[in-house]
Short mmCIF file of C-alpha atoms and ligand atoms in Angstrom, two decimals:
data_model
loop_
_atom_site.label_atom_id
_atom_site.label_comp_id
_atom_site.label_asym_id
_atom_site.label_seq_id
_atom_site.Cartn_x
_atom_site.Cartn_y
_atom_site.Cartn_z
CA UNK A 1 21.13 114.16 199.75
CA UNK A 2 19.03 112.56 202.52
CA UNK A 3 17.56 115.79 203.88
CA UNK A 4 15.05 115.19 206.67
CA UNK A 5 12.58 117.26 208.66
CA UNK A 6 14.73 118.96 211.29
CA UNK A 7 14.41 117.56 214.81
CA UNK A 8 14.87 119.93 217.80
CA UNK A 9 18.39 119.63 219.20
CA UNK A 10 16.86 119.29 222.66
CA UNK A 11 15.82 115.79 221.50
CA UNK A 12 19.26 114.95 220.11
CA UNK A 13 21.57 116.17 222.85
CA UNK A 14 21.99 114.58 226.26
CA UNK A 15 21.78 117.97 228.04
CA UNK A 16 18.41 118.28 226.29
CA UNK A 17 18.69 121.89 225.14
CA UNK A 18 18.56 123.60 221.75
CA UNK A 19 15.93 124.64 219.24
CA UNK A 20 15.05 123.25 215.83
CA UNK A 21 17.82 123.84 213.27
CA UNK A 22 17.05 125.35 209.88
CA UNK A 23 18.10 122.21 208.00
CA UNK A 24 19.06 118.63 208.81
CA UNK A 25 20.74 115.89 206.79
CA UNK A 26 21.00 112.26 207.86
CA UNK A 27 24.12 110.55 206.47
CA UNK A 28 23.69 106.78 206.74
CA UNK A 29 26.65 105.72 204.59
CA UNK A 30 30.26 106.81 204.13
CA UNK A 31 29.48 108.16 200.64
CA UNK A 32 26.41 110.06 201.86
CA UNK A 33 28.54 111.67 204.58
CA UNK A 34 31.26 112.72 202.11
CA UNK A 35 28.69 114.11 199.65
CA UNK A 36 26.76 115.87 202.41
CA UNK A 37 29.85 117.62 203.77
CA UNK A 38 30.99 118.77 200.32
CA UNK A 39 27.55 120.11 199.49
CA UNK A 40 27.02 121.80 202.85
CA UNK A 41 30.43 123.46 202.78
CA UNK A 42 29.71 124.81 199.30
CA UNK A 43 26.40 126.36 200.40
CA UNK A 44 26.17 127.03 204.10
CA UNK A 45 28.73 128.77 206.32
CA UNK A 46 26.94 127.52 209.45
CA UNK A 47 27.11 123.78 209.91
CA UNK A 48 27.30 121.29 212.74
CA UNK A 49 28.20 117.65 212.55
CA UNK A 50 26.30 115.71 215.18
CA UNK A 51 27.08 112.32 216.70
CA UNK A 52 25.33 111.27 219.91
CA UNK A 53 25.03 114.88 221.15
CA UNK A 54 26.64 113.90 224.45
CA UNK A 55 29.38 116.52 224.43
CA UNK A 56 27.39 119.52 223.26
CA UNK A 57 25.81 122.39 225.13
CA UNK A 58 23.45 124.10 222.68
CA UNK A 59 21.80 127.49 223.21
CA UNK A 60 18.06 128.08 223.16
CA UNK A 61 17.85 130.01 219.88
CA UNK A 62 17.30 127.94 216.76
CA UNK A 63 20.53 127.08 214.92
CA UNK A 64 20.40 128.88 211.58
CA UNK A 65 22.63 126.43 209.72
CA UNK A 66 22.69 122.78 208.64
CA UNK A 67 23.05 119.89 211.06
CA UNK A 68 24.55 116.74 209.55
CA UNK A 69 23.82 113.64 211.61
CA UNK A 70 26.53 110.97 211.34
CA UNK A 71 24.66 107.66 211.25
CA UNK A 72 27.26 105.45 209.56
CA UNK A 73 28.06 102.09 211.12
CA UNK A 74 30.46 99.18 210.79
CA UNK A 75 33.62 97.60 212.17
CA UNK A 76 36.26 96.11 209.89
CA UNK A 77 38.83 93.82 211.51
CA UNK A 78 42.28 93.93 209.92
CA UNK A 79 45.72 92.51 210.66
CA UNK A 80 48.22 94.84 212.32
CA UNK A 81 51.91 95.07 211.44
CA UNK A 82 52.87 94.14 215.03
CA UNK A 83 52.44 90.48 216.01
CA UNK A 84 49.74 89.96 218.67
CA UNK A 85 47.83 93.09 217.65
CA UNK A 86 44.66 93.62 215.61
CA UNK A 87 43.41 96.73 213.85
CA UNK A 88 39.77 97.81 213.91
CA UNK A 89 38.61 100.34 211.33
CA UNK A 90 35.30 101.74 212.54
CA UNK A 91 32.84 104.03 210.79
CA UNK A 92 32.37 107.42 212.48
CA UNK A 93 28.71 107.03 213.41
CA UNK A 94 29.21 103.67 215.17
CA UNK A 95 28.19 103.74 218.81
CA UNK A 96 31.34 103.94 220.97
CA UNK A 97 30.09 101.56 223.65
CA UNK A 98 29.06 98.97 221.04
CA UNK A 99 32.64 99.09 219.80
CA UNK A 100 33.95 98.53 223.33
CA UNK A 101 31.55 95.58 223.77
CA UNK A 102 32.76 94.10 220.45
CA UNK A 103 36.44 94.53 221.39
CA UNK A 104 35.88 92.86 224.77
CA UNK A 105 34.02 89.95 223.14
CA UNK A 106 36.89 89.52 220.69
CA UNK A 107 39.47 89.54 223.52
CA UNK A 108 41.00 92.85 222.37
CA UNK A 109 42.35 95.04 225.17
CA UNK A 110 42.96 98.78 225.57
CA UNK A 111 39.50 100.36 225.54
CA UNK A 112 37.58 98.28 228.13
CA UNK A 113 38.17 101.01 230.76
CA UNK A 114 36.18 103.38 228.53
CA UNK A 115 33.06 101.20 228.64
CA UNK A 116 29.84 103.18 228.95
CA UNK A 117 31.07 106.49 227.50
CA UNK A 118 28.15 107.70 225.38
CA UNK A 119 28.45 108.94 221.82
CA UNK A 120 29.95 107.93 218.52
CA UNK A 121 33.34 106.59 217.51
CA UNK A 122 33.93 109.56 215.17
CA UNK A 123 33.58 112.06 218.01
CA UNK A 124 35.91 110.10 220.32
CA UNK A 125 39.19 111.56 219.00
CA UNK A 126 37.68 115.08 218.93
CA UNK A 127 38.16 115.38 222.68
CA UNK A 128 40.47 112.38 223.11
CA UNK A 129 37.92 110.61 225.30
CA UNK A 130 39.18 108.92 228.39
CA UNK A 131 38.23 107.34 231.68
CA UNK A 132 40.00 105.50 234.50
CA UNK A 133 43.46 106.03 232.99
CA UNK A 134 42.63 104.89 229.45
CA UNK A 135 42.40 107.42 226.60
CA UNK A 136 41.79 106.86 222.92
CA UNK A 137 45.21 108.36 222.12
CA UNK A 138 46.77 105.17 223.56
CA UNK A 139 45.29 102.96 220.83
CA UNK A 140 44.41 105.32 217.97
CA UNK A 141 46.42 104.80 214.79
CA UNK A 142 44.75 107.13 212.30
CA UNK A 143 41.48 108.68 211.15
CA UNK A 144 40.01 109.28 207.73
CA UNK A 145 39.19 112.96 207.61
CA UNK A 146 37.35 115.13 205.13
CA UNK A 147 38.83 118.61 205.29
CA UNK A 148 36.56 121.66 205.11
CA UNK A 149 39.21 123.76 203.37
CA UNK A 150 39.82 121.39 200.46
CA UNK A 151 36.86 119.00 200.55
CA UNK A 152 39.43 116.20 200.16
CA UNK A 153 39.55 112.97 202.15
CA UNK A 154 42.90 112.00 203.64
CA UNK A 155 44.26 109.58 206.20
CA UNK A 156 45.58 111.56 209.16
CA UNK A 157 47.90 109.79 211.63
CA UNK A 158 47.00 110.13 215.31
CA UNK A 159 50.22 112.07 215.91
CA UNK A 160 48.89 114.93 213.74
CA UNK A 161 45.65 115.34 215.69
CA UNK A 162 47.13 117.22 218.67
CA UNK A 163 45.54 114.80 221.13
CA UNK A 164 45.87 116.04 224.70
CA UNK A 165 43.78 116.06 227.86
CA UNK A 166 40.18 116.19 226.49
CA UNK A 167 41.38 118.04 223.43
CA UNK A 168 42.54 117.78 219.83
CA UNK A 169 43.02 120.10 216.86
CA UNK A 170 39.41 119.29 215.90
CA UNK A 171 37.80 120.45 219.15
CA UNK A 172 36.25 123.90 219.37
CA UNK A 173 36.95 125.03 222.91
CA UNK A 174 34.89 127.65 224.66
CA UNK A 175 36.10 130.99 223.34
CA UNK A 176 38.13 129.56 220.44
CA UNK A 177 37.50 127.70 217.22
CA UNK A 178 39.04 124.36 216.30
CA UNK A 179 42.55 124.57 214.84
CA UNK A 180 41.53 122.25 212.03
CA UNK A 181 38.07 122.05 210.54
CA UNK A 182 36.92 118.72 209.16
CA UNK A 183 34.83 115.65 209.77
CA UNK A 184 36.11 112.25 210.82
CA UNK A 185 34.77 109.54 208.54
CA UNK A 186 36.40 106.53 210.18
CA UNK A 187 38.74 105.72 213.04
CA UNK A 188 41.40 102.98 213.15
CA UNK A 189 42.52 101.54 216.48
CA UNK A 190 45.26 98.99 217.13
CA UNK A 191 44.55 96.70 220.08
CA UNK A 192 46.51 93.81 221.62
CA UNK A 193 44.73 90.45 221.34
CA UNK A 194 44.76 89.05 224.89
CA UNK A 195 41.85 86.62 224.64
CA UNK A 196 39.23 85.70 227.23
CA UNK A 197 41.65 84.62 229.99
CA UNK A 198 42.03 86.46 233.29
CA UNK A 199 45.25 88.48 233.57
CA UNK A 200 46.67 91.28 235.72
CA UNK A 201 45.39 94.73 234.76
CA UNK A 202 47.80 97.17 233.13
CA UNK A 203 47.50 100.75 234.34
CA UNK A 204 47.67 101.87 237.97
CA UNK A 205 44.68 104.24 237.72
CA UNK A 206 42.44 101.54 236.24
CA UNK A 207 43.58 99.04 238.92
CA UNK A 208 42.93 101.56 241.70
CA UNK A 209 39.46 102.36 240.36
CA UNK A 210 38.68 98.64 240.24
CA UNK A 211 40.26 98.08 243.69
CA UNK A 212 42.61 95.44 242.31
CA UNK A 213 46.07 94.43 243.50
CA UNK A 214 48.84 94.60 240.86
CA UNK A 215 48.99 90.80 240.53
CA UNK A 216 45.22 90.18 240.67
CA UNK A 217 43.96 88.62 237.43
CA UNK A 218 40.60 89.46 235.86
CA UNK A 219 39.05 89.16 232.39
CA UNK A 220 38.23 92.01 230.03
CA UNK A 221 34.54 91.13 230.44
CA UNK A 222 34.87 91.49 234.22
CA UNK A 223 36.49 94.92 233.84
CA UNK A 224 33.73 96.07 231.48
CA UNK A 225 30.97 94.87 233.85
CA UNK A 226 32.60 96.52 236.86
CA UNK A 227 33.24 99.83 235.03
CA UNK A 228 29.61 99.94 233.88
CA UNK A 229 28.47 99.42 237.49
CA UNK A 230 30.78 102.15 238.82
CA UNK A 231 29.72 104.58 236.09
CA UNK A 232 26.02 103.87 236.60
CA UNK A 233 26.39 104.59 240.32
CA UNK A 234 27.70 108.05 239.36
CA UNK A 235 25.03 108.72 236.70
CA UNK A 236 27.66 108.40 233.98
CA UNK A 237 25.84 105.84 231.82
CA UNK A 238 22.91 107.20 229.83
CA UNK A 239 19.60 106.10 231.31
CA UNK A 240 16.32 107.66 230.14
CA UNK A 241 14.83 106.97 233.60
CA UNK A 242 17.61 108.74 235.50
CA UNK A 243 17.69 112.58 235.27
CA UNK A 244 21.20 112.50 236.74
CA UNK A 245 22.28 111.33 233.28
CA UNK A 246 20.65 114.26 231.44
CA UNK A 247 24.07 115.87 231.26
CA UNK A 248 27.13 116.20 229.09
CA UNK A 249 29.13 114.07 231.53
CA UNK A 250 31.64 116.24 233.35
CA UNK A 251 30.59 119.82 232.67
CA UNK A 252 33.91 121.22 233.86
CA UNK A 253 37.28 119.70 233.11
CA UNK A 254 39.58 118.66 235.87
CA UNK A 255 41.93 121.63 236.01
CA UNK A 256 45.51 121.34 234.81
CA UNK A 257 47.65 123.71 236.86
CA UNK A 258 51.35 124.24 237.53
CA UNK A 259 52.91 122.47 240.51
CA UNK A 260 53.49 125.90 242.02
CA UNK A 261 49.78 126.77 241.81
CA UNK A 262 48.76 123.33 243.09
CA UNK A 263 50.77 124.01 246.26
CA UNK A 264 48.40 126.92 247.02
CA UNK A 265 45.42 124.54 247.13
CA UNK A 266 44.47 122.69 250.34
CA UNK A 267 46.50 119.47 250.67
CA UNK A 268 43.26 117.40 250.75
CA UNK A 269 42.42 118.43 247.16
CA UNK A 270 42.91 115.27 245.07
CA UNK A 271 45.59 115.71 242.42
CA UNK A 272 47.40 113.58 239.91
CA UNK A 273 50.67 114.20 238.08
CA UNK A 274 50.18 114.92 234.39
CA UNK A 275 52.46 112.63 232.40
CA UNK A 276 55.27 115.05 231.59
CA UNK A 277 56.50 115.65 228.09
CA UNK A 278 60.02 114.47 227.62
CA UNK A 279 62.55 117.00 228.82
CA UNK A 280 63.72 119.09 225.88
CA UNK A 281 66.93 117.82 224.31
CA UNK A 282 69.63 120.42 223.89
CA UNK A 283 71.52 119.94 220.64
CA UNK A 284 74.99 121.53 220.47
CA UNK A 285 76.44 121.49 216.95
CA UNK A 286 79.74 119.58 216.95
CA UNK A 287 81.71 122.57 215.63
CA UNK A 288 80.54 124.66 218.62
CA UNK A 289 81.00 121.98 221.28
CA UNK A 290 83.84 123.04 223.59
CA UNK A 291 83.48 120.30 226.18
CA UNK A 292 80.99 122.23 228.39
CA UNK A 293 77.65 120.53 228.97
CA UNK A 294 75.16 123.00 230.54
CA UNK A 295 73.05 121.75 233.45
CA UNK A 296 69.58 120.47 232.51
CA UNK A 297 66.86 123.06 233.03
CA UNK A 298 64.39 122.22 235.77
CA UNK A 299 61.08 121.39 234.13
CA UNK A 300 58.02 122.49 236.05
CA UNK A 301 55.52 119.62 235.93
CA UNK A 302 51.80 120.17 235.54
CA UNK A 303 49.30 118.70 237.96
CA UNK A 304 45.69 117.71 237.35
CA UNK A 305 43.38 118.66 240.23
CA UNK A 306 39.87 117.45 240.99
CA UNK A 307 37.34 120.06 239.90
CA UNK A 308 34.56 118.06 241.60
CA UNK A 309 36.40 118.51 244.92
CA UNK A 310 36.87 122.25 244.30
CA UNK A 311 33.16 122.61 243.51
CA UNK A 312 32.07 120.75 246.64
CA UNK A 313 34.51 122.69 248.81
CA UNK A 314 33.12 125.94 247.39
CA UNK A 315 29.85 125.09 249.09
CA UNK A 316 27.93 123.11 246.46
CA UNK A 317 26.48 119.83 247.59
CA UNK A 318 25.43 117.25 245.03
CA UNK A 319 21.93 118.04 243.75
CA UNK A 320 22.41 121.82 244.24
CA UNK A 321 19.93 124.02 242.36
CA UNK A 322 19.46 127.77 242.15
CA UNK A 323 16.01 128.91 243.31
CA UNK A 324 13.29 128.31 240.69
CA UNK A 325 15.80 126.76 238.27
CA UNK A 326 15.27 123.45 236.46
CA UNK A 327 19.04 122.98 236.15
CA UNK A 328 20.96 121.32 238.95
CA UNK A 329 24.08 119.45 239.89
CA UNK A 330 23.71 115.69 239.58
CA UNK A 331 22.70 114.10 242.87
CA UNK A 332 25.51 111.58 242.28
CA UNK A 333 28.41 113.63 240.90
CA UNK A 334 29.34 117.27 241.59
CA UNK A 335 30.98 117.71 238.19
CA UNK A 336 27.86 116.97 236.15
CA UNK A 337 25.38 119.78 235.46
CA UNK A 338 22.04 118.21 234.70
CA UNK A 339 18.73 119.14 233.15
CA UNK A 340 16.17 118.23 235.79
CA UNK A 341 13.36 118.45 233.21
CA UNK A 342 12.61 121.24 230.75
CA UNK A 343 15.59 123.42 231.75
CA UNK A 344 16.64 125.96 229.15
CA UNK A 345 20.24 126.51 228.12
CA UNK A 346 19.94 129.87 229.87
CA UNK A 347 19.18 128.13 233.19
CA UNK A 348 22.09 125.71 232.77
CA UNK A 349 24.47 128.53 231.80
CA UNK A 350 23.37 130.54 234.84
CA UNK A 351 24.19 127.61 237.13
CA UNK A 352 27.55 127.04 235.38
CA UNK A 353 28.50 130.71 235.79
CA UNK A 354 27.48 130.73 239.44
CA UNK A 355 29.59 127.66 240.20
CA UNK A 356 32.55 128.90 238.20
CA UNK A 357 32.43 132.28 239.98
CA UNK A 358 32.33 130.73 243.46
CA UNK A 359 35.23 128.36 242.70
CA UNK A 360 37.22 131.27 241.32
CA UNK A 361 36.73 133.41 244.40
CA UNK A 362 37.47 130.48 246.77
CA UNK A 363 40.51 129.04 245.00
CA UNK A 364 41.60 131.56 242.32
CA UNK A 365 41.07 129.09 239.51
CA UNK A 366 38.74 129.48 236.52
CA UNK A 367 37.05 126.19 235.63
CA UNK A 368 36.89 125.44 231.91
CA UNK A 369 33.82 123.78 230.36
CA UNK A 370 34.42 120.38 228.75
CA UNK A 371 31.53 120.20 226.24
CA UNK A 372 31.52 122.11 222.98
CA UNK A 373 29.32 125.22 223.33
CA UNK A 374 27.09 126.24 220.41
CA UNK A 375 25.06 129.44 220.56
CA UNK A 376 25.49 129.81 224.30
CA UNK A 377 27.81 131.94 226.43
CA UNK A 378 29.18 131.33 229.88
C1 FAD B 1 26.67 110.63 230.95
C2 FAD B 1 27.90 111.03 230.20
C3 FAD B 1 29.13 110.53 230.56
C4 FAD B 1 30.30 110.88 229.86
N1 FAD B 1 31.50 110.36 230.24
C5 FAD B 1 32.63 110.68 229.57
C6 FAD B 1 33.88 110.13 229.95
O1 FAD B 1 33.98 109.33 230.87
N2 FAD B 1 34.97 110.50 229.25
C7 FAD B 1 34.91 111.36 228.20
O2 FAD B 1 35.95 111.65 227.59
N3 FAD B 1 33.73 111.90 227.80
C8 FAD B 1 32.60 111.59 228.46
N4 FAD B 1 31.40 112.13 228.08
C9 FAD B 1 31.35 113.09 226.98
C10 FAD B 1 30.96 112.44 225.62
O3 FAD B 1 30.29 111.24 225.80
C11 FAD B 1 32.17 112.20 224.70
O4 FAD B 1 32.87 113.40 224.48
C12 FAD B 1 31.76 111.61 223.34
O5 FAD B 1 32.91 111.28 222.62
C13 FAD B 1 30.90 112.56 222.52
O6 FAD B 1 30.42 111.83 221.38
P1 FAD B 1 29.15 112.29 220.60
O7 FAD B 1 29.03 111.42 219.40
O8 FAD B 1 27.98 112.34 221.50
O9 FAD B 1 29.60 113.76 220.15
P2 FAD B 1 28.66 115.04 219.93
O10 FAD B 1 28.22 115.57 221.24
O11 FAD B 1 27.63 114.75 218.90
O12 FAD B 1 29.75 116.06 219.32
C14 FAD B 1 30.79 116.57 220.12
C15 FAD B 1 31.69 117.43 219.23
O13 FAD B 1 32.35 116.59 218.28
C16 FAD B 1 31.99 116.99 216.96
N5 FAD B 1 31.86 115.78 216.16
C17 FAD B 1 30.95 114.78 216.32
N6 FAD B 1 31.17 113.82 215.41
C18 FAD B 1 32.24 114.20 214.68
C19 FAD B 1 32.94 113.63 213.58
N7 FAD B 1 32.61 112.46 213.04
N8 FAD B 1 34.01 114.32 213.06
C20 FAD B 1 34.37 115.53 213.57
N9 FAD B 1 33.73 116.11 214.60
C21 FAD B 1 32.69 115.45 215.15
C22 FAD B 1 30.71 117.77 217.10
O14 FAD B 1 30.51 118.70 216.04
C23 FAD B 1 30.92 118.46 218.42
O15 FAD B 1 31.73 119.59 218.24
C24 FAD B 1 30.21 111.79 228.78
C25 FAD B 1 28.95 112.31 228.40
C26 FAD B 1 27.81 111.94 229.12
C27 FAD B 1 26.48 112.49 228.71
#
């Protein structure tokens, strides 16, 4: 197995925290990744699979287990069963934004709105990445997964991954472990082939973010360029020269609350309806049907509210820092906690707790962290 000298996790995560792990394996090929996982699971109860480290908040103490770096690459283009669509099977370690650039070049639509998201393709389904109204769930067909329980590789359809708002069965949320433990080896997307021509943009949220009218036609390349500009202006594209990008992106998730709770928030708080699940269907067996159809139950819809707004309204301006701390809010985006240079995980956690506490006492809502936490408590 390609075991390497362990590198401190502060050099491999975008929040730049974490000590040197006990052991590190670099998996450059599909077979190396499969072998590495089987061997590690047989020997070491503590393991971490690492992509780009852009959705991880790692504690200061050295990780006692094995870190497996996923460094596989490659895109395979395949026909889809639907006319006008193409499938891309992509190795887990492939850079997500390189995949988006490739899709745009090939005239394949559906992921251009997610240009500039850091990290690997294999980690993308773990939190169902999304931006500007596009999410990977909209184009994901299946993943190849090696299961920790059995060590077997199987093809898992997207529908079995529990993909929701920044979540899946594979994501370990703060305070709970993942429902399913395994490693994604490859990801297959199905994308419509629209070519290089300008056309109206599907998706109201994407159009609004791009300030486009419903009938305004633009190319995929134009959308990608514009999204990269918008993201860069918010510190949301990695840039070694810009400390506002030494983050895990949004540190807190936009909060999903009931409509009833949302009504208690100030009307200026930005909010968006969460696409409702279909209303439950009531099935009455024919032998029990007596002609009476009960009224449909009222379904309370959930609402997504802007956590950045709640943070700012709780008294935190962009760039906020606690005294003598090297952790601070991004100067461009109130939702990104950033490492201003040499900050420890303890300093970042202290800032996160302070913000969460103030938002809770102002608005009665407990913000949930978006990154996966390893060896650190909030
Ligand atoms: C500046 C910035 C902007 C961001 N913007 C966005 C955004 O707009 N939208 C968004 O959704 N996210 C965003 N993120 C978060 C992050 O980029 C994504 O979650 C990304 O998918 C993480 O990929 P990664 O390879 O870096 O994962 P890592 O941080 O390496 O890992 C994250 C988790 O996934 C697990 N994991 C990694 N690879 C695999 C695999 N192959 N199989 C199973 N589990 C795996 C890890 O063990 C860990 O638990 C942003 C982050 C930053 C720093």
